[in-house]
Coordinates of C-alpha atoms in Angstrom, one line a residue:
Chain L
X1 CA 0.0 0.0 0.0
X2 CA 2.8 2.7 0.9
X3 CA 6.0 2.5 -0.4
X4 CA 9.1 1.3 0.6
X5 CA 10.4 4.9 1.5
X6 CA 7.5 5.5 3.7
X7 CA 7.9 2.4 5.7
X8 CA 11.4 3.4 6.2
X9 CA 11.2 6.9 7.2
X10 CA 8.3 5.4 9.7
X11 CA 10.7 2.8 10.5
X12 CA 13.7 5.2 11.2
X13 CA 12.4 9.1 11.2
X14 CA 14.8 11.5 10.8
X15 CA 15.5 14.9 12.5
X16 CA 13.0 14.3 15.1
X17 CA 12.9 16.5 18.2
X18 CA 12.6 20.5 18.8
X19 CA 15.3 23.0 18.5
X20 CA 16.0 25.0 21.4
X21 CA 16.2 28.6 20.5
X22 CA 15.1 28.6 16.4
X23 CA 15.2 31.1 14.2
X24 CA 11.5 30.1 13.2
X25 CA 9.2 27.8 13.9
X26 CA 6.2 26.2 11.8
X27 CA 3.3 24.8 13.4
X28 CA 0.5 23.3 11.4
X29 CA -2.8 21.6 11.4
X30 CA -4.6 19.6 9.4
X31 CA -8.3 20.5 10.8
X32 CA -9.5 17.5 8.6
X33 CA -7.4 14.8 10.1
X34 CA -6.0 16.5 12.8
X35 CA -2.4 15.2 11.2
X36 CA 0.2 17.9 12.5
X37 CA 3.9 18.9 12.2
X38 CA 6.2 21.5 14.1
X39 CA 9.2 22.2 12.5
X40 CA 11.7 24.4 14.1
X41 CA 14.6 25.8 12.0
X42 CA 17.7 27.8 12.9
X43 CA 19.3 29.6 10.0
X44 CA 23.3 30.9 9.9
X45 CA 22.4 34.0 7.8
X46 CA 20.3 33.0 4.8
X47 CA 21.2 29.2 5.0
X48 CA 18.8 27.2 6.9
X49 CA 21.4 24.8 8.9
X50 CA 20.0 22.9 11.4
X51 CA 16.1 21.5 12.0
X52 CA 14.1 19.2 13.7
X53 CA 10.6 17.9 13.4
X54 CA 7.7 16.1 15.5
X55 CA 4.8 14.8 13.7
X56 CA 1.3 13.3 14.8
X57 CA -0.1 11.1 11.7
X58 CA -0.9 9.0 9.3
X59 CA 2.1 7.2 8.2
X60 CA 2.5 9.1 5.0
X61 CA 2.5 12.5 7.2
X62 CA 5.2 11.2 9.5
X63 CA 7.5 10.0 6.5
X64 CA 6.8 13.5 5.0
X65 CA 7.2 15.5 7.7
X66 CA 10.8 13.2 8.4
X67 CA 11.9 13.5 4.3
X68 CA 11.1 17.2 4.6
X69 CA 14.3 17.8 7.0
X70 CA 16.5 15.8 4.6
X71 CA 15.1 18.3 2.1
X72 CA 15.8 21.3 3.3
X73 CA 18.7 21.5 5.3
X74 CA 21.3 23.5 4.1
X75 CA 19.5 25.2 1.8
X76 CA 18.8 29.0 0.9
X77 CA 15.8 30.8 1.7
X78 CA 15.6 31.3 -1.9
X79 CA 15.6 27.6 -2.7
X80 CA 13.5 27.1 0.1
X81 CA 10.5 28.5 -1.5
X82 CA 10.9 26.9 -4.5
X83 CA 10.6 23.3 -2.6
X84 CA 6.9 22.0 -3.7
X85 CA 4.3 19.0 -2.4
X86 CA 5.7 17.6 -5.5
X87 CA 9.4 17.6 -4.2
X88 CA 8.0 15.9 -1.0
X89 CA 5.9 12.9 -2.7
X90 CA 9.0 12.6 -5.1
X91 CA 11.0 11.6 -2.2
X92 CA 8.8 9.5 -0.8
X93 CA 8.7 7.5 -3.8
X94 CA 4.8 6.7 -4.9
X95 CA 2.1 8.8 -2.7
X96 CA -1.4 7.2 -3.0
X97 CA -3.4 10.7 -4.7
X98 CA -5.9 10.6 -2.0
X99 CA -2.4 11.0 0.3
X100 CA -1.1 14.1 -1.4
X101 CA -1.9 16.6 1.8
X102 CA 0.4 14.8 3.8
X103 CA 2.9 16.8 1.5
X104 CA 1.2 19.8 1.7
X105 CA 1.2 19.4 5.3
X106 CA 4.9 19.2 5.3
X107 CA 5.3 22.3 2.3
X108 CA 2.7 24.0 5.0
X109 CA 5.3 23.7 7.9
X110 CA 8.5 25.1 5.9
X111 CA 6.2 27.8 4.7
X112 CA 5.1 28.7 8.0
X113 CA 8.9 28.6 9.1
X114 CA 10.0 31.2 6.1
X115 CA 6.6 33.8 7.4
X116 CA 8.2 33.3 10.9
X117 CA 11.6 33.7 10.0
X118 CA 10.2 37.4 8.2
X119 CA 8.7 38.3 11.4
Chain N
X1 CA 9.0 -12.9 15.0
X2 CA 6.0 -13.2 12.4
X3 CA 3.1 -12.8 14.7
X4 CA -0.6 -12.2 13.3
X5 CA -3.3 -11.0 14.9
X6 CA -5.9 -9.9 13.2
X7 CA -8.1 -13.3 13.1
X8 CA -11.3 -11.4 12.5
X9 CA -9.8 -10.4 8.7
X10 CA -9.1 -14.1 8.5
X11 CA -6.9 -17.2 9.2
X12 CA -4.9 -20.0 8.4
X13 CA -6.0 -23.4 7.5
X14 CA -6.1 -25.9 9.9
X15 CA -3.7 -28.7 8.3
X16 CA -6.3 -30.7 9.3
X17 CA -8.8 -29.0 6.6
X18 CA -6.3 -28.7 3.8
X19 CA -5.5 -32.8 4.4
X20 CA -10.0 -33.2 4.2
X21 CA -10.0 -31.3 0.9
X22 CA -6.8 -31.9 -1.3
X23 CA -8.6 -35.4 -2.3
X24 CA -11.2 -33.2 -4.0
X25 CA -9.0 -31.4 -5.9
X26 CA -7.8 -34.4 -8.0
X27 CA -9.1 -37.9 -7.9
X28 CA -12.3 -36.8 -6.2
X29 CA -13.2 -34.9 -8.8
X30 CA -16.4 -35.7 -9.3
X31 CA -19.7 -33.3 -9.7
X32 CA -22.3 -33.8 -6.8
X33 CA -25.1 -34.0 -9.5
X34 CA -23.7 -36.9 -11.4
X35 CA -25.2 -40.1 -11.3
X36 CA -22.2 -42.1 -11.6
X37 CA -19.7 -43.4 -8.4
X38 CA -17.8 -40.2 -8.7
X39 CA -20.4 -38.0 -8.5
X40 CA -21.9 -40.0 -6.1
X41 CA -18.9 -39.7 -3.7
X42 CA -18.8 -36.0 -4.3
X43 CA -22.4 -35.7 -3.5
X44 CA -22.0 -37.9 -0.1
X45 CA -18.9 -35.2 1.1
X46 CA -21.1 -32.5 0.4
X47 CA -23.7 -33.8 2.5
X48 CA -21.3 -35.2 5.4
X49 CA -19.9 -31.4 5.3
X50 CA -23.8 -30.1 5.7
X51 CA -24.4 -32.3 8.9
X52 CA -21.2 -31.2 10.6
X53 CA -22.3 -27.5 9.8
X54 CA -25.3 -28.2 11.0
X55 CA -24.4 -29.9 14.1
X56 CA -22.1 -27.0 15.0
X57 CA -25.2 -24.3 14.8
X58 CA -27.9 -27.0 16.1
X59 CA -30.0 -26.4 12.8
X60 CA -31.2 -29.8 10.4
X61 CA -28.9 -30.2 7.5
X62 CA -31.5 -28.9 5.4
X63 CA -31.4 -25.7 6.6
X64 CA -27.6 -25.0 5.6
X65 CA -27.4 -23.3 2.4
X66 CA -23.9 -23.5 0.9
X67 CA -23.0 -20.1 -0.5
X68 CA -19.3 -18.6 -1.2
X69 CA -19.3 -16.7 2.1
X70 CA -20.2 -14.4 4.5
X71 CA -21.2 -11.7 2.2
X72 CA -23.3 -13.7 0.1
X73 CA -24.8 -15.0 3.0
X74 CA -26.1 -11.3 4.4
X75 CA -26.9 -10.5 0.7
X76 CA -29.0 -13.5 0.0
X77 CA -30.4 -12.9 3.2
X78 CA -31.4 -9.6 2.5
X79 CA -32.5 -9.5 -0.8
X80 CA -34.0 -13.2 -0.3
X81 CA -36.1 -11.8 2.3
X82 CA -37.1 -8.6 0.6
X83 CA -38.0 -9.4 -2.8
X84 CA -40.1 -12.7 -1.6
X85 CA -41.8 -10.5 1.1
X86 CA -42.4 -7.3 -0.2
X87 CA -46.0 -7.5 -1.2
X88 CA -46.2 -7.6 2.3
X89 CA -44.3 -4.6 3.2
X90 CA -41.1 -2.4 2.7
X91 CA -39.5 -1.7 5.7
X92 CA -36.3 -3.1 7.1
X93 CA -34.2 -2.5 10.7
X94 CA -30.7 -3.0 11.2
X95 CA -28.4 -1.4 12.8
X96 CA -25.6 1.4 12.5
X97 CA -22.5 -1.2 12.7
X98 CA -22.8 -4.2 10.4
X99 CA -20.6 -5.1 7.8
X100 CA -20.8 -3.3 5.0
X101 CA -21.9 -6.8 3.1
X102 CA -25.4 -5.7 5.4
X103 CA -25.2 -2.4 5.4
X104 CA -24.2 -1.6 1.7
X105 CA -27.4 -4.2 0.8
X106 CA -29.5 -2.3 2.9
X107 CA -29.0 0.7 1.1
X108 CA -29.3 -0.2 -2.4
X109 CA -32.8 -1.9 -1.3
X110 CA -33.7 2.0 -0.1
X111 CA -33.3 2.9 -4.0
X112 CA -35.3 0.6 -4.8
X113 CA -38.3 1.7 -2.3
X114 CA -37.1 -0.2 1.0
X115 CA -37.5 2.7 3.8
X116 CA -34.6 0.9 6.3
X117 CA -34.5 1.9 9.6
X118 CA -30.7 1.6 11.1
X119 CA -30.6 1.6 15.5
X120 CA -28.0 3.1 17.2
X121 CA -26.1 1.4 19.7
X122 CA -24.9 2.1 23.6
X123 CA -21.4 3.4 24.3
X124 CA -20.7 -0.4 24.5
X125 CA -22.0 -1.0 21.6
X126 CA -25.0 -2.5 22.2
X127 CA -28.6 -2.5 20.7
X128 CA -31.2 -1.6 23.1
X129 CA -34.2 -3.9 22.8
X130 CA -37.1 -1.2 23.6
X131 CA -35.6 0.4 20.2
X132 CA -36.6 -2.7 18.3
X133 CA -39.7 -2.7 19.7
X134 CA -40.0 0.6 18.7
X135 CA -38.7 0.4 15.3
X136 CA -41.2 -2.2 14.0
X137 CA -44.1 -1.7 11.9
X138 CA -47.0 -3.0 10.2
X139 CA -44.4 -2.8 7.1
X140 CA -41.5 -4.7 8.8
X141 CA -40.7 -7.9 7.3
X142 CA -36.7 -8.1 8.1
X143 CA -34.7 -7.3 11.3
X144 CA -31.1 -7.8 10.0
X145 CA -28.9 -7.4 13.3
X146 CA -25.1 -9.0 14.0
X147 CA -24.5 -11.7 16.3
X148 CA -20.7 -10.3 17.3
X149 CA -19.1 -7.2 15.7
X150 CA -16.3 -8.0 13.9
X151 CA -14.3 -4.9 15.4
X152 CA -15.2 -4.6 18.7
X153 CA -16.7 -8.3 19.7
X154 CA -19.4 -7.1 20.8
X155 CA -22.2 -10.0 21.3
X156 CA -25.7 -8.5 20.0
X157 CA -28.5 -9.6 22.6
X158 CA -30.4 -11.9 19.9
X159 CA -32.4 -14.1 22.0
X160 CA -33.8 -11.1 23.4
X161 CA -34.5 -9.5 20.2
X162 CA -36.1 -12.7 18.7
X163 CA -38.6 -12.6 21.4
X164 CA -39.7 -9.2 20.3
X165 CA -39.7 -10.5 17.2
X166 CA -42.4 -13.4 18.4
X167 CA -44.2 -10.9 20.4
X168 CA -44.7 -9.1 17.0
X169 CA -46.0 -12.1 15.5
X170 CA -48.2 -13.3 18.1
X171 CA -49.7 -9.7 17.5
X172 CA -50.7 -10.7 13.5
X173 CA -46.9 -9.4 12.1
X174 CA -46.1 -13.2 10.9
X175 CA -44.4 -11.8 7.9
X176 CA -41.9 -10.4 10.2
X177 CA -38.1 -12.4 9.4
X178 CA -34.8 -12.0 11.7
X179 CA -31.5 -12.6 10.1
X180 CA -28.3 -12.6 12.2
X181 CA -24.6 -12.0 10.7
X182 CA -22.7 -14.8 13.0
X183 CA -19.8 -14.4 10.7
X184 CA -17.4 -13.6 13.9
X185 CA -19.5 -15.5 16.0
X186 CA -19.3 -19.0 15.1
X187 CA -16.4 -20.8 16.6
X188 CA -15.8 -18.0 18.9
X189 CA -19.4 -18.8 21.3
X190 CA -21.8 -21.6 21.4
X191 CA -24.0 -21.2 18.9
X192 CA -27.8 -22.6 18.7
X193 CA -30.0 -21.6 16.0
X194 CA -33.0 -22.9 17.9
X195 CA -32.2 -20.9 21.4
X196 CA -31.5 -17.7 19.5
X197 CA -34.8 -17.9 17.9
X198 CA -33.8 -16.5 14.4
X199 CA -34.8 -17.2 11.0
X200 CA -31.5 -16.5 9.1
X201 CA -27.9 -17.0 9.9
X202 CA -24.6 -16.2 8.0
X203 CA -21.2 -17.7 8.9
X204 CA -17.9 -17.9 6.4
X205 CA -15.6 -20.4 6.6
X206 CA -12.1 -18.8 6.4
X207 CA -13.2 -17.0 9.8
X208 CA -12.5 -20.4 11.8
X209 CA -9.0 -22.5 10.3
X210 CA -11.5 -23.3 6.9
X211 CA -11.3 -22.1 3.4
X212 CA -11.7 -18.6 1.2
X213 CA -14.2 -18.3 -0.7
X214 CA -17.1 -20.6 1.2
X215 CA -19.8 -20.1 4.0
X216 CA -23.5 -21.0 4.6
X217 CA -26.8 -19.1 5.1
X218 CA -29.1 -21.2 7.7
X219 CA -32.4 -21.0 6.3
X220 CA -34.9 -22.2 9.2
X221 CA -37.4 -24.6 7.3
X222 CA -39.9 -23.2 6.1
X223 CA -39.2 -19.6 5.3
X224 CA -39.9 -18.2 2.0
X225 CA -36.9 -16.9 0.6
X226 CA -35.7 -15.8 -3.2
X227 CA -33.4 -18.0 -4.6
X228 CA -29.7 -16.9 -4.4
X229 CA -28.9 -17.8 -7.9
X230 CA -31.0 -18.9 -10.7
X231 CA -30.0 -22.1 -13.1
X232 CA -29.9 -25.4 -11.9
X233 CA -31.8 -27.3 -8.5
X234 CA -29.0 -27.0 -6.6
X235 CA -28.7 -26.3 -2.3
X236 CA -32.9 -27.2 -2.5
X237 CA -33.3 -24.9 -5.3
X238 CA -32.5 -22.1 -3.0
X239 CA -28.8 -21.7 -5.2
X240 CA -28.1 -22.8 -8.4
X241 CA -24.4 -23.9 -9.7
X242 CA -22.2 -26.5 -9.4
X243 CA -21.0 -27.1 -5.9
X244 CA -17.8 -25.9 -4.6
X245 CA -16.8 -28.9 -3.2
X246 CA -13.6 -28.9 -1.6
X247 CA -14.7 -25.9 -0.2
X248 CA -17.9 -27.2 1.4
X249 CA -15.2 -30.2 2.8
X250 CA -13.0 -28.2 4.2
X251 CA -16.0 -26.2 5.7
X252 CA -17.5 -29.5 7.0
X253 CA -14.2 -30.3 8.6
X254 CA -13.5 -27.3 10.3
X255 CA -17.3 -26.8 11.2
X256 CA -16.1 -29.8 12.8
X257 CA -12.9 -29.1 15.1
X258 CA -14.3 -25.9 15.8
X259 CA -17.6 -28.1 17.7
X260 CA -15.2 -30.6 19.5
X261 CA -13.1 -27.9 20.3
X262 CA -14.9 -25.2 20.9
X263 CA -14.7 -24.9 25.2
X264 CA -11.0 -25.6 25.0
X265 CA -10.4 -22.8 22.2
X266 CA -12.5 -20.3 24.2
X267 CA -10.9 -21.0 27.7
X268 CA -7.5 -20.2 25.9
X269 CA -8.5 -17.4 23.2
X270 CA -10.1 -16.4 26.2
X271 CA -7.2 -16.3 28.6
X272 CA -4.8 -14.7 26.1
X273 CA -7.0 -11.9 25.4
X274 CA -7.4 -10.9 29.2
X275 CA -3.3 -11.9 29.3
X276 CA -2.9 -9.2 26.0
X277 CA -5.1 -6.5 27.5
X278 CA -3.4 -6.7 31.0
X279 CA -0.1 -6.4 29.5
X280 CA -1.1 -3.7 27.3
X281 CA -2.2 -1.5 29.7
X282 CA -0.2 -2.4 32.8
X283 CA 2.7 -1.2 30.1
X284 CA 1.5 1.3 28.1
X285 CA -0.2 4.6 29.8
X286 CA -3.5 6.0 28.4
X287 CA -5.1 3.0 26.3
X288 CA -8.6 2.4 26.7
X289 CA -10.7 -0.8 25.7
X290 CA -13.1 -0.1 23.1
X291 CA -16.8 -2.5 23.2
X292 CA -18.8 -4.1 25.8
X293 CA -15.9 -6.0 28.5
X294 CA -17.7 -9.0 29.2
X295 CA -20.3 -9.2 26.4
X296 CA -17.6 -10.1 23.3
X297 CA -16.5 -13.0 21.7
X298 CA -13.3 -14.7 23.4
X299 CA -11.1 -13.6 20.8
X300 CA -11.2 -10.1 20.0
X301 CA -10.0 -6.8 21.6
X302 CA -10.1 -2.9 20.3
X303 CA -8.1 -0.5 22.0
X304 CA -7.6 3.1 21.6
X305 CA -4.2 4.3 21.7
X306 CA -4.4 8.4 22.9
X307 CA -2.8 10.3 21.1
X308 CA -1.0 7.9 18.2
X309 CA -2.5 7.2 14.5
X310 CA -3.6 3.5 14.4
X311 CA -2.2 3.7 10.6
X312 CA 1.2 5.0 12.0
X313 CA 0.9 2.4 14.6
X314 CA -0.1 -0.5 12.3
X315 CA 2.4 0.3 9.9
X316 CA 5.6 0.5 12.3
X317 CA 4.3 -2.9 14.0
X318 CA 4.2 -4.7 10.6
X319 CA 7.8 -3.4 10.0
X320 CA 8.4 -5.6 13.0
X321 CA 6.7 -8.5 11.8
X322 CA 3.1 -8.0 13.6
X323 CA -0.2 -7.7 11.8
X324 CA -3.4 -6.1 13.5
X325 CA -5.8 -4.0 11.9
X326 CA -7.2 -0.4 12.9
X327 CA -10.6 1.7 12.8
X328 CA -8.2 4.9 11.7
X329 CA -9.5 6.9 8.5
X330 CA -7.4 6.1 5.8
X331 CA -6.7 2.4 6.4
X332 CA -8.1 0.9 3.9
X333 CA -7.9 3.5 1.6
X334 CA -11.8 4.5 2.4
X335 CA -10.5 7.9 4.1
X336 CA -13.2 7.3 6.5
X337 CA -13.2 6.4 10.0
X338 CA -14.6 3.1 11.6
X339 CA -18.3 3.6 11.6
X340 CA -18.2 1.0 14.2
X341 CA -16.5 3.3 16.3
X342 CA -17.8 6.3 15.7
X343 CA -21.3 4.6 16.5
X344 CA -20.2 3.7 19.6
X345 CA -19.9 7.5 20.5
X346 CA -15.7 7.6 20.6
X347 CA -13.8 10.9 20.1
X348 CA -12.3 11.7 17.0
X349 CA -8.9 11.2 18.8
X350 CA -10.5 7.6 20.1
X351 CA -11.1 6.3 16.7
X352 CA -7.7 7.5 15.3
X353 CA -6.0 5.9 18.0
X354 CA -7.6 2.6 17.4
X355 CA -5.8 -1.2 17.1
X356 CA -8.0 -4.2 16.6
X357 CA -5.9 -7.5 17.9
X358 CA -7.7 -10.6 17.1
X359 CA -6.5 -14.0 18.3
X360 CA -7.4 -17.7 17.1
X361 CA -7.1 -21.1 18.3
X362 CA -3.5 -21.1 17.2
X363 CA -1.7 -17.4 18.7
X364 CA 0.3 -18.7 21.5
X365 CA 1.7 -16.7 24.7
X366 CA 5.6 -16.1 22.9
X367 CA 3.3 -14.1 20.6
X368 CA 1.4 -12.1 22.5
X369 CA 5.0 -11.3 24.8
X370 CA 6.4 -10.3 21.4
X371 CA 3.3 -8.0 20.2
X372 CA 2.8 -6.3 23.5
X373 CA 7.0 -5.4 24.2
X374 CA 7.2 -3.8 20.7
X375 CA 3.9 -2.2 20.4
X376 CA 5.1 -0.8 24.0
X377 CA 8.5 0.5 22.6
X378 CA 6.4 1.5 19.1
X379 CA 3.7 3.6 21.3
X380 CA 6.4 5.4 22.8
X381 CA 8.7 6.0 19.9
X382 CA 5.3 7.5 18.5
X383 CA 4.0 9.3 21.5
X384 CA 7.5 11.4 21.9
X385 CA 7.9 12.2 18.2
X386 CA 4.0 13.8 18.5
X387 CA 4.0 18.0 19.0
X388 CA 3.3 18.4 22.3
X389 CA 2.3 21.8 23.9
X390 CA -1.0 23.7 25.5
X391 CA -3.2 22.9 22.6
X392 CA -2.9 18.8 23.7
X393 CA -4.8 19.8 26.8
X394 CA -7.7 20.9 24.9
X395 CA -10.7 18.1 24.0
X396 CA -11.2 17.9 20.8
X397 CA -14.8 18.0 19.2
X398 CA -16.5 15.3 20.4
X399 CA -18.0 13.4 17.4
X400 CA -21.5 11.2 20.1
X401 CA -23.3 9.5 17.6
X402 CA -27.4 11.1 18.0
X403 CA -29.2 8.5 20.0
X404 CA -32.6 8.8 17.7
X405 CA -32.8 5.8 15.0
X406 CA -31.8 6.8 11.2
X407 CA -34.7 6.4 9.0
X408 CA -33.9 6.6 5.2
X409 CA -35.1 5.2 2.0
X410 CA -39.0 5.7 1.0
X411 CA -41.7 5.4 3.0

């Protein structure tokens, strides 16, 4: 049913935990599911070079929200908001369709980091 | 460690079934209508396999109706009772948690000018009988209620029910039918057609150590009920086609163990599932148990996990070898949550947080040890890596099913 990627980032998350003292953080809801990730992020100038995520989910919202990290540290903000849902389910190898918020989710919570990190 | 629990989807074989039916495969071959000594054999296993299904449900052998299983059963059942009856009325109770094999019926008959009237059931998930009584009509012709739910366990108060059922009949409603899906019932409790009082009963095969893909309707004598297939006068002319009959052996012969067996498989299923739950939450901190305690079959147990996905949870445990089902949206793939569950009144949270475990005559202690340690360690893993802050504190929407009937369908 999920792919092998999936199982494995279920199996063996990565990143998990909370900074202490972020730059940002990104704290978001599903209100449908009640699926959530909080992603905190500290950034060395405009590179983002450390984060850590928790995640309450279905499986393909944990193995997002785990892939995402992998994704995005050490990047630039610049690259940052170019990431997409479609980065996420790429990386996760197959996402069933009806699954495709779980990325969104996870593109939610960096988006909510970069409108924290502007604040 | 390869450890499966989840029973109530289905199990293994018995060796002692697959050894009764692998003769039928080859040099048995023979068709249970022919005349000749191989169909005559055929025909005699067939009818050896009736008496021992039979026997295990207290019913005559003519009563058993072979069919392919337990949704063919309900459906033949249901539509049996309804198209033969309806001159006589259009209105059907069930209730909010059958399978979907009764519930899915139910509906298409509301298309097709059925009004259905669907109970709700206690936080236990029980019926209540006054709303049976209540529910019932001059129109009624079918009470369609579970004998066991096949997620929680819960045993449906049948005997009671028929007796409302009689009272309705001594009153002049003697077109009134009850039909009970045993499907997770049989093998798992004594079973007696006669003491329940009820008119139609499903069970599948492949639910107790016997094949896919076979099952039986009981059909107390004497009820008028539309044949289940047209063609040739097969099962009494109640279904036509050629008899599946390794199946109906291997049926027969597990129909069998599960009688001689059946005090000795409940006092263990029995003491494993107490032995599972004790473990489970002497080890693991906020669990509830899901259902009616003491009224469930021996085998099963639902528990909520707060504050973990079941999917999440299902998923990691079958990484570690361990197969259990869960109520979670999105298992599946039907994106919705257990309609058992959220019957039974449970929080959105509950339902998420929901494992079915389901034992048979075969999970030993070693398993149970193994499941419980690393759903411990899996619960944990889960329960850190959740966001935690002053939003966990609040209660979430709380999702109590209305305690008024449904009523759909025309009237």
């Amino acid at each position: 049913m999920y792919s092998s990627q999936i199982a494995e980032h279920i199996a063996n998350p990565r990143n998990v935990g909370e900074l202490e003292n972020p730059s940002a953080i990104g704290d978001v809801t599903n209100e449908v599911c009640l699926d959530r990730i909080r992603l905190t992020a500290r950034f060395d100038g405009d590179e983002l070079a450390d984060a850590k995520v928790k995640a309450n989910g279905c499986p393909p919202t944990i193995a997002a929200a785990s892939v995402l990290t992998e994704l995005i540290i050490g990047r630039s903000v610049q690259e940052l908001r170019s990431l997409t849902r479609k980065d996420v389910a790429d990386a996760l190898g197959r996402l069933p369709p009806a699954k495709m918020h779980c990325a969104v989710l996870a593109i939610d919570a960096l988006r909510a980091v970069i409108d924290d990190l502007k604040r | 460690m390869k450890v499966y629990l989840d029973n109530s989807a289905t199990t293994a074989m018995a060796p002692e079934v697959i050894e009764a039916m692998l003769p039928y495969f080859s040099q048995e071959m023979g068709n249970a209508q022919s005349v000749h000594s191989f169909g005559q054999r055929a025909k005699a296993a067939v009818e050896k396999a009736r008496r021992e299904v039979a026997a295990l449900i207290n019913a005559a052998p003519a009563e058993i109706v072979f069919v392919s299983g337990g949704t063919e059963a309900d459906n033949g059942a249901i539509r049996g009772i309804s198209e033969a009856h309806r001159d006589r009325g259009n209105h059907i109770i069930t209730t909010r948690i059958e399978h979907p094999a009764v519930l899915a019926t139910c509906e298409a008959l509301e298309g097709a000018g059925f009004r259905i009237t669907y109970l709700p059931v206690s936080r236990d998930g029980l019926v209540d009988i006054d709303d049976v009584r209540r529910a019932i009509t001059n129109e009624t012709i079918l009470i369609s209620i579970m004998l066991a739910n096949n997620e929680t366990g819960t045993i449906q108060p049948i005997e009671e029910i028929a007796s409302v059922v009689a009272e309705a009949r001594a009153r002049g409603l003697d077109r009134l039918h009850l039909h009970t899906d045993a499907v997770q019932a049989v093998a798992k409790i004594p079973i007696d057609v006669r003491r329940l009082g009820v008119d139609l009963l499903s069970l599948s095969a492949h639910k107790f150590h016997g094949p896919k893909g076979i099952g039986a309707l009981y059909v107390r004598k004497g009820t008028r009920l539309a044949k289940l297939l047209y063609g040739g006068h097969h099962e009494r002319d109640r279904r036509a086609g050629t008899e599946n009959v390794p199946g109906i052996v291997g049926l027969g012969r597990a129909a069998e163990m599960a009688r001689t067996q059946l005090d000795q498989r409940m006092v263990r299923m029995r003491e494993l599932r107490e032995y599972l739950e004790h473990q489970v939450m002497s080890r693991i901190a906020n669990v509830r148990m899901n259902g009616d305690s003491e009224r469930r079959v021996p085998n099963i147990s639902n528990l909520s996990f707060n504050g973990v996905d079941g999917e999440s949870l299902l998923i990691a445990l079958d990484l570690k070898g361990i197969a259990v089902s869960t109520g979670s949206a999105c298992a599946s793939g039907s994106l919705e949550p257990s309609h058992v569950l959220q019957a039974l009144g449970l929080t959105r949270e509950e339902v998420r947080g929901s494992l079915r475990f389901s034992l048979s005559a075969y999970t030993n202690q070693e398993e149970i040890d193994y499941a419980v340690s690393v759903l411990q360690e899996t619960v944990t893993r889960l329960r850190e890596m959740a966001p935690v802050d002053e939003m966990d504190h609040v209660q979430f929407p709380d999702s109590r099913a209305h305690r008024e009937p449904a009523e759909r369908g025309r009237a």
